[in-house]
mmCIF file of C-alpha atoms and ligand atoms in Angstrom:
data_model
loop_
_atom_site.group_PDB
_atom_site.id
_atom_site.type_symbol
_atom_site.label_atom_id
_atom_site.label_comp_id
_atom_site.label_asym_id
_atom_site.label_seq_id
_atom_site.Cartn_x
_atom_site.Cartn_y
_atom_site.Cartn_z
ATOM 1 C CA MET A 1 -175.911 80.386 93.760
ATOM 2 C CA LYS A 2 -178.139 77.671 95.763
ATOM 3 C CA ASN A 3 -179.703 77.178 91.523
ATOM 4 C CA LYS A 4 -175.159 76.336 91.289
ATOM 5 C CA LEU A 5 -174.960 74.746 93.469
ATOM 6 C CA GLU A 6 -177.773 71.687 92.856
ATOM 7 C CA LYS A 7 -176.981 71.684 88.798
ATOM 8 C CA LEU A 8 -173.240 71.049 89.810
ATOM 9 C CA ARG A 9 -174.055 68.357 92.225
ATOM 10 C CA ALA A 10 -176.098 67.473 89.391
ATOM 11 C CA ASP A 11 -173.012 67.321 86.922
ATOM 12 C CA PHE A 12 -170.741 65.566 89.075
ATOM 13 C CA LEU A 13 -172.834 62.381 89.698
ATOM 14 C CA GLN A 14 -174.085 62.394 85.964
ATOM 15 C CA GLU A 15 -170.179 62.452 85.241
ATOM 16 C CA LEU A 16 -169.248 59.752 87.783
ATOM 17 C CA GLY A 17 -171.938 56.995 86.191
ATOM 18 C CA GLN A 18 -169.538 56.893 83.173
ATOM 19 C CA VAL A 19 -166.662 56.365 84.514
ATOM 20 C CA LYS A 20 -165.093 53.038 83.428
ATOM 21 C CA ASN A 21 -161.082 53.999 84.126
ATOM 22 C CA SER A 22 -159.532 55.500 86.278
ATOM 23 C CA GLU A 23 -157.861 57.652 84.521
ATOM 24 C CA TYR A 24 -161.602 59.711 84.167
ATOM 25 C CA LEU A 25 -162.373 59.399 86.937
ATOM 26 C CA ARG A 26 -158.679 61.664 87.846
ATOM 27 C CA GLU A 27 -160.526 63.856 85.243
ATOM 28 C CA LEU A 28 -163.441 64.339 87.670
ATOM 29 C CA GLU A 29 -161.689 65.150 90.541
ATOM 30 C CA LEU A 30 -159.511 67.836 89.168
ATOM 31 C CA LYS A 31 -162.733 69.678 87.814
ATOM 32 C CA TYR A 32 -164.786 69.836 90.065
ATOM 33 C CA LEU A 33 -163.154 68.498 93.723
ATOM 34 C CA SER A 34 -159.022 69.877 94.007
ATOM 35 C CA ARG A 35 -158.489 73.150 95.021
ATOM 36 C CA LYS A 36 -158.667 75.144 91.406
ATOM 37 C CA GLY A 37 -161.880 73.142 90.604
ATOM 38 C CA GLU A 38 -165.524 74.243 90.251
ATOM 39 C CA LEU A 39 -167.462 73.324 93.248
ATOM 40 C CA SER A 40 -164.084 75.757 95.508
ATOM 41 C CA LEU A 41 -164.543 78.593 93.488
ATOM 42 C CA ILE A 42 -168.481 78.340 93.854
ATOM 43 C CA MET A 43 -167.643 77.512 97.665
ATOM 44 C CA GLY A 44 -165.351 81.199 97.195
ATOM 45 C CA GLU A 45 -168.154 83.474 96.097
ATOM 46 C CA LEU A 46 -169.496 83.213 99.466
ATOM 47 C CA LYS A 47 -167.809 85.500 101.493
ATOM 48 C CA ASP A 48 -169.151 88.065 98.821
ATOM 49 C CA LEU A 49 -173.907 87.025 100.291
ATOM 50 C CA SER A 50 -174.986 88.902 103.900
ATOM 51 C CA VAL A 51 -174.523 86.109 106.834
ATOM 52 C CA ASP A 52 -177.753 84.992 107.002
ATOM 53 C CA LEU A 53 -177.616 83.846 102.972
ATOM 54 C CA ARG A 54 -173.528 83.390 103.547
ATOM 55 C CA ARG A 55 -174.922 80.766 106.617
ATOM 56 C CA GLU A 56 -177.641 78.744 104.789
ATOM 57 C CA VAL A 57 -175.682 78.537 101.667
ATOM 58 C CA GLY A 58 -172.561 77.745 102.984
ATOM 59 C CA GLU A 59 -174.793 75.269 104.527
ATOM 60 C CA LEU A 60 -175.559 72.871 101.809
ATOM 61 C CA ALA A 61 -172.360 73.715 99.902
ATOM 62 C CA ASN A 62 -170.214 71.528 102.615
ATOM 63 C CA LYS A 63 -173.367 68.697 102.384
ATOM 64 C CA ILE A 64 -173.266 68.906 98.411
ATOM 65 C CA LYS A 65 -169.137 69.143 99.578
ATOM 66 C CA VAL A 66 -169.385 65.920 101.705
ATOM 67 C CA GLU A 67 -171.974 63.833 99.289
ATOM 68 C CA LEU A 68 -169.724 64.814 95.769
ATOM 69 C CA GLN A 69 -166.979 63.073 98.533
ATOM 70 C CA THR A 70 -168.608 59.977 99.334
ATOM 71 C CA ARG A 71 -169.550 59.757 95.578
ATOM 72 C CA PHE A 72 -165.977 59.507 94.833
ATOM 73 C CA GLU A 73 -163.982 57.114 97.280
ATOM 74 C CA GLU A 74 -166.992 55.035 96.239
ATOM 75 C CA VAL A 75 -166.862 55.244 92.507
ATOM 76 C CA SER A 76 -162.292 55.150 93.084
ATOM 77 C CA ARG A 77 -163.305 52.377 95.445
ATOM 78 C CA GLN A 78 -164.866 50.162 93.087
ATOM 79 C CA LEU A 79 -162.738 50.843 90.709
ATOM 80 C CA ALA A 80 -159.873 49.421 92.308
ATOM 81 C CA GLU A 81 -161.789 46.466 92.980
ATOM 82 C CA GLY A 82 -163.241 45.750 89.739
ATOM 83 C CA SER A 83 -166.233 45.674 90.259
ATOM 84 C CA ILE A 84 -167.291 48.734 88.001
ATOM 85 C CA LYS A 85 -166.802 47.517 84.260
ATOM 86 C CA LYS A 86 -163.753 48.835 82.680
ATOM 87 C CA GLU A 87 -163.614 50.433 79.032
ATOM 88 C CA LEU A 88 -163.881 46.949 76.927
ATOM 89 C CA ILE A 89 -160.968 47.746 74.865
ATOM 90 C CA ASP A 90 -158.497 50.090 75.084
ATOM 91 C CA VAL A 91 -156.413 50.688 71.784
ATOM 92 C CA THR A 92 -153.761 51.756 73.831
ATOM 93 C CA LEU A 93 -152.920 48.366 75.340
ATOM 94 C CA PRO A 94 -149.629 46.422 73.668
ATOM 95 C CA GLY A 95 -152.020 42.638 72.683
ATOM 96 C CA GLU A 96 -151.732 39.575 74.375
ATOM 97 C CA THR A 97 -149.964 37.256 73.094
ATOM 98 C CA LEU A 98 -151.174 33.704 72.974
ATOM 99 C CA ALA A 99 -148.857 30.870 73.957
ATOM 100 C CA ASP A 100 -148.398 28.486 70.674
ATOM 101 C CA GLY A 101 -148.936 24.792 71.523
ATOM 102 C CA HIS A 102 -146.569 22.445 69.618
ATOM 103 C CA LEU A 103 -146.176 18.567 68.895
ATOM 104 C CA SER A 104 -144.995 16.194 71.268
ATOM 105 C CA PRO A 105 -141.721 14.691 70.219
ATOM 106 C CA ILE A 106 -144.572 10.827 69.350
ATOM 107 C CA THR A 107 -145.840 12.911 67.406
ATOM 108 C CA LEU A 108 -142.834 14.139 65.705
ATOM 109 C CA VAL A 109 -141.040 11.395 65.001
ATOM 110 C CA GLN A 110 -144.117 9.716 63.475
ATOM 111 C CA ASN A 111 -145.000 12.276 61.385
ATOM 112 C CA GLU A 112 -141.839 11.373 60.453
ATOM 113 C CA LEU A 113 -141.947 7.415 59.340
ATOM 114 C CA GLU A 114 -145.372 9.019 57.628
ATOM 115 C CA ASP A 115 -143.389 11.452 55.355
ATOM 116 C CA LEU A 116 -141.407 8.644 54.570
ATOM 117 C CA PHE A 117 -143.606 5.667 53.777
ATOM 118 C CA ASN A 118 -146.235 8.074 51.800
ATOM 119 C CA SER A 119 -143.021 8.494 50.178
ATOM 120 C CA LEU A 120 -141.920 4.950 49.078
ATOM 121 C CA GLY A 121 -146.306 4.914 48.352
ATOM 122 C CA PHE A 122 -146.953 2.823 51.007
ATOM 123 C CA MET A 123 -150.661 3.546 53.263
ATOM 124 C CA ILE A 124 -151.363 5.379 57.421
ATOM 125 C CA LEU A 125 -153.433 1.849 58.248
ATOM 126 C CA ASP A 126 -154.990 1.924 61.600
ATOM 127 C CA GLY A 127 -157.443 -0.224 63.843
ATOM 128 C CA PRO A 128 -159.315 -0.597 67.036
ATOM 129 C CA GLU A 129 -157.581 -0.411 70.492
ATOM 130 C CA LEU A 130 -159.044 -2.391 72.411
ATOM 131 C CA GLU A 131 -158.451 -5.434 71.040
ATOM 132 C CA SER A 132 -159.896 -8.391 70.202
ATOM 133 C CA ASP A 133 -157.526 -11.943 71.442
ATOM 134 C CA TYR A 134 -158.210 -13.422 68.246
ATOM 135 C CA TYR A 135 -157.080 -11.199 66.433
ATOM 136 C CA ASN A 136 -154.451 -9.481 68.856
ATOM 137 C CA PHE A 137 -152.475 -12.923 69.350
ATOM 138 C CA THR A 138 -154.603 -16.019 67.850
ATOM 139 C CA ALA A 139 -154.783 -14.836 63.822
ATOM 140 C CA LEU A 140 -150.369 -14.278 65.119
ATOM 141 C CA ASN A 141 -150.023 -17.767 65.764
ATOM 142 C CA MET A 142 -150.404 -17.071 69.264
ATOM 143 C CA PRO A 143 -152.914 -19.525 70.689
ATOM 144 C CA PRO A 144 -154.106 -19.048 73.465
ATOM 145 C CA THR A 145 -151.536 -21.610 75.035
ATOM 146 C CA HIS A 146 -148.440 -20.860 73.257
ATOM 147 C CA PRO A 147 -145.414 -19.704 75.837
ATOM 148 C CA ALA A 148 -144.986 -16.027 73.647
ATOM 149 C CA ARG A 149 -148.516 -14.394 74.299
ATOM 150 C CA ASP A 150 -145.891 -14.061 78.756
ATOM 151 C CA MET A 151 -144.518 -11.449 77.160
ATOM 152 C CA GLN A 152 -146.954 -10.054 76.400
ATOM 153 C CA ASP A 153 -149.191 -9.954 79.500
ATOM 154 C CA THR A 154 -152.316 -7.828 78.961
ATOM 155 C CA PHE A 155 -155.419 -5.766 80.360
ATOM 156 C CA TYR A 156 -158.580 -8.436 79.668
ATOM 157 C CA LEU A 157 -161.727 -6.524 79.700
ATOM 158 C CA ASP A 158 -164.381 -8.505 81.405
ATOM 159 C CA HIS A 159 -165.287 -10.227 78.555
ATOM 160 C CA LYS A 160 -165.838 -13.879 77.837
ATOM 161 C CA ASN A 161 -167.331 -15.595 74.207
ATOM 162 C CA LYS A 162 -169.836 -18.643 74.385
ATOM 163 C CA GLU A 163 -166.422 -20.984 75.192
ATOM 164 C CA GLY A 164 -166.503 -18.751 78.605
ATOM 165 C CA GLN A 165 -162.959 -17.513 77.425
ATOM 166 C CA TYR A 166 -161.465 -13.560 77.806
ATOM 167 C CA ASP A 167 -161.903 -12.662 74.759
ATOM 168 C CA LEU A 168 -161.132 -8.799 74.579
ATOM 169 C CA VAL A 169 -157.876 -6.831 75.305
ATOM 170 C CA MET A 170 -156.003 -3.765 74.761
ATOM 171 C CA ARG A 171 -154.230 -4.439 71.754
ATOM 172 C CA THR A 172 -150.568 -4.903 73.636
ATOM 173 C CA GLN A 173 -148.616 -4.586 69.631
ATOM 174 C CA THR A 174 -150.068 -3.011 66.755
ATOM 175 C CA SER A 175 -149.192 -6.232 64.895
ATOM 176 C CA PRO A 176 -153.158 -7.120 65.111
ATOM 177 C CA VAL A 177 -153.837 -4.694 62.368
ATOM 178 C CA GLN A 178 -151.857 -7.309 59.657
ATOM 179 C CA ILE A 179 -154.485 -9.485 59.862
ATOM 180 C CA ARG A 180 -157.287 -6.528 59.475
ATOM 181 C CA SER A 181 -155.566 -4.779 56.719
ATOM 182 C CA MET A 182 -154.487 -8.052 54.616
ATOM 183 C CA GLN A 183 -159.108 -9.165 55.369
ATOM 184 C CA LYS A 184 -159.526 -5.916 54.769
ATOM 185 C CA TYR A 185 -157.540 -4.619 51.079
ATOM 186 C CA GLY A 186 -155.578 -7.886 49.859
ATOM 187 C CA ALA A 187 -152.481 -8.098 47.867
ATOM 188 C CA PRO A 188 -150.801 -6.471 46.794
ATOM 189 C CA LEU A 189 -150.754 -4.301 50.074
ATOM 190 C CA LYS A 190 -148.128 -1.332 51.523
ATOM 191 C CA ALA A 191 -148.743 0.074 54.266
ATOM 192 C CA ILE A 192 -147.840 1.405 58.097
ATOM 193 C CA ILE A 193 -149.965 0.760 61.342
ATOM 194 C CA PRO A 194 -148.982 3.705 63.776
ATOM 195 C CA GLY A 195 -151.113 3.172 67.500
ATOM 196 C CA ARG A 196 -151.328 2.819 70.968
ATOM 197 C CA CYS A 197 -150.611 0.167 72.528
ATOM 198 C CA PHE A 198 -151.144 -1.450 75.752
ATOM 199 C CA ARG A 199 -149.084 -4.197 78.844
ATOM 200 C CA CYS A 200 -149.833 -4.946 81.674
ATOM 201 C CA GLU A 201 -146.083 -4.091 82.699
ATOM 202 C CA ALA A 202 -143.559 -3.601 85.774
ATOM 203 C CA THR A 203 -143.128 -0.462 84.760
ATOM 204 C CA ASP A 204 -139.482 1.537 84.159
ATOM 205 C CA ALA A 205 -137.398 4.156 82.620
ATOM 206 C CA ARG A 206 -138.055 1.590 79.202
ATOM 207 C CA HIS A 207 -140.837 0.474 79.887
ATOM 208 C CA GLU A 208 -144.440 2.036 80.203
ATOM 209 C CA HIS A 209 -148.005 -0.094 80.882
ATOM 210 C CA THR A 210 -149.015 2.474 77.323
ATOM 211 C CA PHE A 211 -146.610 3.026 74.201
ATOM 212 C CA TYR A 212 -146.335 4.304 70.723
ATOM 213 C CA GLN A 213 -144.947 1.280 68.246
ATOM 214 C CA VAL A 214 -144.953 1.219 64.183
ATOM 215 C CA GLU A 215 -146.186 -1.404 62.747
ATOM 216 C CA GLY A 216 -145.237 -2.138 58.637
ATOM 217 C CA ILE A 217 -146.156 -4.797 55.970
ATOM 218 C CA MET A 218 -145.516 -5.233 52.745
ATOM 219 C CA ILE A 219 -146.673 -8.018 50.549
ATOM 220 C CA ASP A 220 -146.546 -8.595 46.930
ATOM 221 C CA LYS A 221 -145.087 -11.538 45.191
ATOM 222 C CA ASN A 222 -141.720 -12.197 45.582
ATOM 223 C CA ILE A 223 -140.902 -9.721 47.931
ATOM 224 C CA ASN A 224 -137.684 -11.700 50.403
ATOM 225 C CA PHE A 225 -135.240 -10.645 52.975
ATOM 226 C CA SER A 226 -133.429 -7.986 51.043
ATOM 227 C CA HIS A 227 -136.899 -5.837 50.512
ATOM 228 C CA LEU A 228 -136.409 -5.702 54.921
ATOM 229 C CA LYS A 229 -132.678 -4.651 54.916
ATOM 230 C CA SER A 230 -132.617 -1.761 52.375
ATOM 231 C CA LEU A 231 -136.326 -0.717 53.754
ATOM 232 C CA LEU A 232 -134.647 -0.699 57.494
ATOM 233 C CA GLU A 233 -131.438 0.328 56.329
ATOM 234 C CA ILE A 234 -134.368 3.672 55.084
ATOM 235 C CA VAL A 235 -135.289 4.895 57.571
ATOM 236 C CA GLY A 236 -132.275 4.577 59.447
ATOM 237 C CA GLN A 237 -130.375 6.479 57.482
ATOM 238 C CA ARG A 238 -133.725 8.742 57.750
ATOM 239 C CA LEU A 239 -134.181 8.890 61.169
ATOM 240 C CA PHE A 240 -130.341 8.836 62.127
ATOM 241 C CA GLY A 241 -128.017 10.570 59.467
ATOM 242 C CA ALA A 242 -126.868 9.360 55.732
ATOM 243 C CA GLY A 243 -123.990 7.395 57.970
ATOM 244 C CA THR A 244 -126.000 4.730 59.901
ATOM 245 C CA LYS A 245 -125.627 1.467 59.536
ATOM 246 C CA LEU A 246 -127.808 -1.802 59.970
ATOM 247 C CA ARG A 247 -127.046 -5.054 61.595
ATOM 248 C CA MET A 248 -129.954 -7.864 61.741
ATOM 249 C CA ARG A 249 -129.995 -10.768 64.926
ATOM 250 C CA PRO A 250 -132.193 -12.943 65.289
ATOM 251 C CA LYS A 251 -135.148 -12.974 67.510
ATOM 252 C CA PHE A 252 -138.342 -14.901 67.882
ATOM 253 C CA PHE A 253 -141.608 -13.822 67.476
ATOM 254 C CA PRO A 254 -144.485 -16.144 66.535
ATOM 255 C CA PHE A 255 -146.217 -14.282 63.163
ATOM 256 C CA VAL A 256 -142.493 -14.206 61.382
ATOM 257 C CA GLU A 257 -140.376 -16.912 59.668
ATOM 258 C CA PRO A 258 -137.393 -15.974 59.761
ATOM 259 C CA GLY A 259 -137.640 -12.819 62.922
ATOM 260 C CA ASN A 260 -134.875 -10.670 64.244
ATOM 261 C CA ASN A 261 -134.360 -7.290 66.029
ATOM 262 C CA GLY A 262 -133.268 -4.921 63.787
ATOM 263 C CA GLU A 263 -130.168 -3.178 65.663
ATOM 264 C CA TYR A 264 -128.695 0.582 64.514
ATOM 265 C CA THR A 265 -125.004 1.887 64.806
ATOM 266 C CA CYS A 266 -126.099 3.909 67.316
ATOM 267 C CA PHE A 267 -126.060 8.046 66.645
ATOM 268 C CA LEU A 268 -124.663 9.210 69.755
ATOM 269 C CA CYS A 269 -120.572 7.355 69.436
ATOM 270 C CA GLN A 270 -121.277 7.071 65.713
ATOM 271 C CA GLY A 271 -120.558 3.320 67.069
ATOM 272 C CA LYS A 272 -117.684 3.690 69.040
ATOM 273 C CA GLY A 273 -119.594 2.614 72.102
ATOM 274 C CA CYS A 274 -121.472 4.678 74.603
ATOM 275 C CA ARG A 275 -123.969 4.895 77.425
ATOM 276 C CA VAL A 276 -127.046 4.987 75.357
ATOM 277 C CA CYS A 277 -126.538 1.826 73.273
ATOM 278 C CA LYS A 278 -124.737 0.087 76.283
ATOM 279 C CA TYR A 279 -121.181 0.053 75.084
ATOM 280 C CA THR A 280 -121.998 -1.594 72.195
ATOM 281 C CA GLY A 281 -121.944 0.755 69.080
ATOM 282 C CA TRP A 282 -125.846 -1.046 68.411
ATOM 283 C CA LEU A 283 -128.488 0.537 69.249
ATOM 284 C CA GLU A 284 -132.002 -2.135 69.096
ATOM 285 C CA ILE A 285 -135.186 -0.574 67.700
ATOM 286 C CA VAL A 286 -136.892 -2.266 65.479
ATOM 287 C CA GLY A 287 -138.800 -6.324 65.758
ATOM 288 C CA ALA A 288 -139.500 -7.963 62.049
ATOM 289 C CA GLY A 289 -139.697 -10.384 59.834
ATOM 290 C CA LEU A 290 -140.684 -11.783 57.003
ATOM 291 C CA ILE A 291 -144.754 -12.878 57.486
ATOM 292 C CA HIS A 292 -144.462 -16.421 57.948
ATOM 293 C CA PRO A 293 -147.741 -19.009 56.087
ATOM 294 C CA ASP A 294 -150.191 -19.498 58.781
ATOM 295 C CA VAL A 295 -150.394 -15.417 59.254
ATOM 296 C CA LEU A 296 -150.679 -15.012 55.456
ATOM 297 C CA ARG A 297 -153.850 -16.866 55.467
ATOM 298 C CA ALA A 298 -155.595 -15.166 58.103
ATOM 299 C CA GLY A 299 -155.190 -13.093 56.788
ATOM 300 C CA GLY A 300 -157.403 -14.430 53.331
ATOM 301 C CA ILE A 301 -154.175 -14.232 51.336
ATOM 302 C CA ASP A 302 -152.831 -17.293 49.721
ATOM 303 C CA PRO A 303 -149.211 -17.513 50.839
ATOM 304 C CA GLU A 304 -148.369 -20.197 47.710
ATOM 305 C CA VAL A 305 -149.083 -16.573 45.309
ATOM 306 C CA TYR A 306 -147.348 -13.696 47.291
ATOM 307 C CA SER A 307 -144.885 -13.538 49.886
ATOM 308 C CA GLY A 308 -144.426 -10.727 52.624
ATOM 309 C CA LEU A 309 -142.566 -8.539 55.464
ATOM 310 C CA ALA A 310 -143.098 -6.939 59.188
ATOM 311 C CA PHE A 311 -142.239 -4.570 61.046
ATOM 312 C CA GLY A 312 -142.702 -2.914 64.168
ATOM 313 C CA PHE A 313 -140.912 0.038 65.622
ATOM 314 C CA GLY A 314 -141.174 1.205 68.909
ATOM 315 C CA LEU A 315 -142.094 5.170 68.755
ATOM 316 C CA ASN A 316 -141.000 6.183 72.402
ATOM 317 C CA ARG A 317 -138.330 4.353 71.847
ATOM 318 C CA LEU A 318 -137.301 6.103 68.622
ATOM 319 C CA ALA A 319 -138.137 9.885 70.082
ATOM 320 C CA MET A 320 -135.928 8.729 73.456
ATOM 321 C CA LEU A 321 -133.029 8.061 70.797
ATOM 322 C CA LYS A 322 -134.305 11.306 68.646
ATOM 323 C CA TYR A 323 -134.535 13.849 71.540
ATOM 324 C CA ASN A 324 -132.070 12.410 74.239
ATOM 325 C CA ILE A 325 -135.109 11.895 76.512
ATOM 326 C CA SER A 326 -133.666 9.305 79.642
ATOM 327 C CA ASP A 327 -136.684 8.261 80.997
ATOM 328 C CA VAL A 328 -140.463 6.415 79.886
ATOM 329 C CA ARG A 329 -142.900 7.512 81.797
ATOM 330 C CA LEU A 330 -141.667 11.299 80.765
ATOM 331 C CA PHE A 331 -144.469 10.638 78.149
ATOM 332 C CA ASN A 332 -147.124 10.323 80.126
ATOM 333 C CA SER A 333 -146.505 12.892 82.446
ATOM 334 C CA GLY A 334 -147.944 14.513 81.533
ATOM 335 C CA ASP A 335 -145.159 17.447 82.687
ATOM 336 C CA LEU A 336 -145.686 20.557 80.985
ATOM 337 C CA LYS A 337 -141.803 21.147 81.259
ATOM 338 C CA PHE A 338 -141.091 18.282 79.845
ATOM 339 C CA LEU A 339 -143.333 18.552 76.929
ATOM 340 C CA GLU A 340 -142.198 21.939 76.689
ATOM 341 C CA GLN A 341 -138.520 21.382 74.954
ATOM 342 C CA PHE A 342 -139.791 20.453 72.023
HETATM 343 C C1 FA5 B 401 -143.448 -6.055 68.893
HETATM 344 O O1 FA5 B 401 -144.530 -5.164 69.659
HETATM 345 C C2 FA5 B 401 -144.039 -6.893 67.376
HETATM 346 N N1 FA5 B 401 -145.937 -6.815 67.593
HETATM 347 C C3 FA5 B 401 -142.258 -6.195 66.606
HETATM 348 C C4 FA5 B 401 -143.175 -6.575 65.256
HETATM 349 C C5 FA5 B 401 -144.129 -6.883 64.786
HETATM 350 C C6 FA5 B 401 -142.036 -7.968 65.250
HETATM 351 C C7 FA5 B 401 -143.768 -7.190 62.548
HETATM 352 C C8 FA5 B 401 -142.201 -8.800 63.878
HETATM 353 C C9 FA5 B 401 -143.543 -7.976 62.774
HETATM 354 P P1 FA5 B 401 -141.739 -6.353 70.597
HETATM 355 O O2 FA5 B 401 -142.535 -6.846 71.912
HETATM 356 O O3 FA5 B 401 -139.840 -6.060 70.830
HETATM 357 O O4 FA5 B 401 -142.454 -7.123 69.036
HETATM 358 O O5 FA5 B 401 -141.904 -4.475 70.431
HETATM 359 C C10 FA5 B 401 -141.535 -3.938 69.566
HETATM 360 C C11 FA5 B 401 -140.833 -2.594 70.552
HETATM 361 O O6 FA5 B 401 -142.090 -1.334 70.686
HETATM 362 C C12 FA5 B 401 -139.450 -2.590 70.944
HETATM 363 O O7 FA5 B 401 -138.718 -3.291 69.890
HETATM 364 C C13 FA5 B 401 -139.967 -1.351 71.857
HETATM 365 O O8 FA5 B 401 -139.506 -0.166 71.498
HETATM 366 C C14 FA5 B 401 -141.473 -1.146 72.299
HETATM 367 N N2 FA5 B 401 -141.592 -1.812 73.533
HETATM 368 C C15 FA5 B 401 -141.963 -2.467 73.832
HETATM 369 N N3 FA5 B 401 -143.089 -2.975 74.753
HETATM 370 C C16 FA5 B 401 -142.391 -1.906 75.480
HETATM 371 C C17 FA5 B 401 -143.136 -0.841 76.678
HETATM 372 N N4 FA5 B 401 -143.815 -1.794 77.504
HETATM 373 N N5 FA5 B 401 -142.786 0.375 76.412
HETATM 374 C C18 FA5 B 401 -142.376 1.127 75.551
HETATM 375 N N6 FA5 B 401 -141.644 0.477 74.617
HETATM 376 C C19 FA5 B 401 -142.200 -0.632 74.492
#
């Protein structure tokens, strides 16, 4: 009987060492420690022993019972605390669903514009965000003392050229890539340039210090204003619907001549006038014009042979209009409640 008890003890402890989940633990409890378990059965046989032997074996049986119960409770506690490594795969559990990522509203609008211009035969180009003062301003007809620089105050780097002037800026617009792409590809040229821009702004619901633009240029022989107008009409109709109209009003940009602001029929009120369009029926969305001859020259292109058009959309503003977003600062907020809506 002593042997039986010792074997039971050894079996129990060996099986207890295999426990990886609470179901198995419960099985062991039923098998060994419950009222009808193996330990109770052996203890039930004590009554058949002589008085002396019953005392001796009884003591051993009680000692083993206490030990097994103590070990059982220890393992049960460790399992609950997670310090026992649970089974690696429980095939009965439902699979874990991972949350899908998604594109930001700016990327969605950018993709739409890229698709459209790709289909019209435009290249999609890129340029540096850290730009030289020359490309960002001077080559675009804004020499160091030009008052138009004030409209695009930016972040200068603490770096000076040989003449002692600060010469590196975070670009204020995607227009410097006009010059870079002319220098690289020459004419004829059709390209759009999406990218991030920076301005030292007093931020508000419509102005951010970091925002996106999409620049467009088309250079060839005999490019004129009607090409610009029809291109901008196509973009408006693609983004805001077939009935969208375009109107162009003069605006000064040093790097185009003539320069203008492109305005589209308000997509929300269809031109009737509402809060979004400030009751004018029109939304100002794009700066555009025919490329100034000096800018073509800076890009290495002869303005006597070629002419060109250029335009610059504010991508954040486009996304705000398309998705009815009220504050441009939400794009950089990193707020998941905002981002998860798209
Ligand atoms: C320009 O930046 C010109 N480079 C556009 C251009 C290109 C004109 C080619 C002619 C030919 P403007 O400063 O207006 O222009 O900016 C263009 C667009 O960028 C604005 O209509 C607006 O949608 C967006 N934008 C400008 N500043 C901010 C800002 N602080 N926050 C958010 N969007 C801005």
